[in-house]
Amino acid sequence: MEEPGPAAVPPEGRGRDERSLEALSLAGGGGAAAAAGRQLPEGRRATLASALELEGTVLREGRLTQFVANNLERRIRLSGAPRGEPPAGGGGSSIPAIDPGALQDVVALAGQVAAQVDELLRNVHCGLQALTALSVGCIQTYRDGVESLGEAADLSIRAMYALVARCEELDRAMQPVPALAKRIRDMKGTLERLEGLCK
């Protein structure tokens, strides 16, 4: 909590602050001075820090002001008491009482939020299950494709080896063909010469 400068407060707000701070100072010790017949000087007004010091501990670090209230537990207990009951410790409290209707509204809203969170978690669970099933299906399809590709590649390799073996057999079987072709050419030449003699 930063302590505002005097120039940042408008005149009407400054009057209200001065009246409230004067009431705090009177409650904290100025009342005792008035009861003893002493009056505060007219120009003297309690600042925000001095008024807070009457109600608790003020710690300043640069422009940062920290405030710890006295009797904090008592103030919390007083804030939780029903509105019709007087405070147990006596004296006034600036902390308002908690409205039971507001608490019921908060409980109802908390129940709605919990129901919505449960529904959201169920939807997320269903979505994750669907995504998991889809992922499993994709992985199984990929596995089947890889296995089929492996089998097809194995069959192709075996067929290629069989074709190479058949080609080697055909090559061995075709070895007499050149000699036979030479004999056929020789026979053809002989026939041509005989045909020339017959003419």
CSV table of C-alpha atoms in Angstrom, one decimal, residues 93-195:
chain,number,residue,atom,x,y,z
A,93,SER,CA,-15.2,-2.6,14.4
A,94,SER,CA,-14.5,-1.2,10.9
A,95,ILE,CA,-14.7,-4.7,9.3
A,96,PRO,CA,-18.3,-5.5,8.2
A,97,ALA,CA,-20.0,-8.7,9.0
A,98,ILE,CA,-20.1,-11.5,6.5
A,99,ASP,CA,-23.4,-11.9,4.7
A,100,PRO,CA,-24.8,-15.5,5.0
A,101,GLY,CA,-26.6,-15.0,1.7
A,102,ALA,CA,-23.4,-14.1,0.0
A,103,LEU,CA,-21.8,-17.2,1.4
A,104,GLN,CA,-24.7,-19.3,0.1
A,105,ASP,CA,-24.3,-17.7,-3.3
A,106,VAL,CA,-20.6,-18.5,-3.2
A,107,VAL,CA,-21.3,-22.1,-2.2
A,108,ALA,CA,-23.9,-22.4,-5.1
A,109,LEU,CA,-21.4,-20.9,-7.6
A,110,ALA,CA,-18.7,-23.2,-6.3
A,111,GLY,CA,-21.0,-26.2,-6.9
A,112,GLN,CA,-21.7,-25.0,-10.4
A,113,VAL,CA,-18.0,-24.5,-11.1
A,114,ALA,CA,-17.3,-28.0,-9.7
A,115,ALA,CA,-20.0,-29.5,-11.9
A,116,GLN,CA,-18.6,-27.7,-14.9
A,117,VAL,CA,-15.1,-28.8,-14.1
A,118,ASP,CA,-16.3,-32.4,-13.8
A,119,GLU,CA,-18.0,-32.2,-17.2
A,120,LEU,CA,-14.9,-30.6,-18.7
A,121,LEU,CA,-12.8,-33.4,-17.3
A,122,ARG,CA,-15.2,-36.1,-18.6
A,123,ASN,CA,-15.1,-34.4,-22.1
A,124,VAL,CA,-11.3,-34.3,-21.9
A,125,HIS,CA,-11.2,-38.0,-20.8
A,126,CYS,CA,-13.5,-39.0,-23.7
A,127,GLY,CA,-11.4,-36.9,-26.2
A,128,LEU,CA,-8.2,-38.5,-24.9
A,129,GLN,CA,-9.7,-42.0,-25.2
A,130,ALA,CA,-10.7,-41.2,-28.8
A,131,LEU,CA,-7.3,-39.9,-29.6
A,132,THR,CA,-5.6,-42.9,-28.0
A,133,ALA,CA,-7.8,-45.3,-29.9
A,134,LEU,CA,-7.0,-43.4,-33.2
A,135,SER,CA,-3.3,-43.5,-32.3
A,136,VAL,CA,-3.4,-47.2,-31.6
A,137,GLY,CA,-5.3,-47.8,-34.9
A,138,CYS,CA,-2.6,-45.8,-36.8
A,139,ILE,CA,0.2,-47.7,-35.1
A,140,GLN,CA,-1.4,-51.0,-35.9
A,141,THR,CA,-2.0,-50.0,-39.6
A,142,TYR,CA,1.7,-48.9,-39.8
A,143,ARG,CA,2.8,-52.2,-38.3
A,144,ASP,CA,0.7,-54.2,-40.7
A,145,GLY,CA,2.0,-52.1,-43.6
A,146,VAL,CA,5.6,-52.7,-42.5
A,147,GLU,CA,5.0,-56.4,-42.1
A,148,SER,CA,3.3,-56.6,-45.6
A,149,LEU,CA,6.1,-54.6,-47.1
A,150,GLY,CA,8.7,-57.0,-45.6
A,151,GLU,CA,6.8,-60.0,-46.9
A,152,ALA,CA,6.5,-58.5,-50.4
A,153,ALA,CA,10.2,-57.6,-50.4
A,154,ASP,CA,11.1,-61.1,-49.3
A,155,LEU,CA,8.9,-62.6,-52.1
A,156,SER,CA,10.4,-60.2,-54.7
A,157,ILE,CA,14.0,-61.2,-53.7
A,158,ARG,CA,13.1,-64.9,-53.9
A,159,ALA,CA,11.5,-64.4,-57.3
A,160,MET,CA,14.6,-62.4,-58.5
A,161,TYR,CA,16.9,-65.2,-57.4
A,162,ALA,CA,14.7,-67.7,-59.2
A,163,LEU,CA,14.7,-65.6,-62.4
A,164,VAL,CA,18.5,-65.3,-62.2
A,165,ALA,CA,18.8,-69.1,-61.8
A,166,ARG,CA,16.5,-69.7,-64.8
A,167,CYS,CA,18.5,-67.2,-66.9
A,168,GLU,CA,21.7,-69.1,-66.0
A,169,GLU,CA,20.0,-72.4,-67.0
A,170,LEU,CA,18.8,-70.9,-70.3
A,171,ASP,CA,22.3,-69.5,-71.0
A,172,ARG,CA,23.8,-73.0,-70.5
A,173,ALA,CA,21.1,-74.5,-72.7
A,174,MET,CA,21.8,-71.9,-75.5
A,175,GLN,CA,25.6,-72.7,-75.6
A,176,PRO,CA,25.3,-75.2,-78.6
A,177,VAL,CA,23.3,-72.6,-80.6
A,178,PRO,CA,26.3,-70.7,-82.2
A,179,ALA,CA,27.8,-74.0,-83.5
A,180,LEU,CA,24.5,-75.0,-84.9
A,181,ALA,CA,24.1,-71.6,-86.6
A,182,LYS,CA,27.5,-72.0,-88.2
A,183,ARG,CA,26.6,-75.5,-89.5
A,184,ILE,CA,23.3,-74.1,-90.9
A,185,ARG,CA,25.3,-71.3,-92.7
A,186,ASP,CA,27.7,-73.9,-94.1
A,187,MET,CA,24.8,-76.0,-95.3
A,188,LYS,CA,23.1,-73.0,-96.9
A,189,GLY,CA,26.3,-72.1,-98.8
A,190,THR,CA,26.7,-75.7,-100.0
A,191,LEU,CA,23.1,-75.7,-101.2
A,192,GLU,CA,23.6,-72.5,-103.1
A,193,ARG,CA,26.7,-73.9,-104.8
A,194,LEU,CA,24.8,-77.1,-105.8
A,195,GLU,CA,21.9,-75.0,-107.1
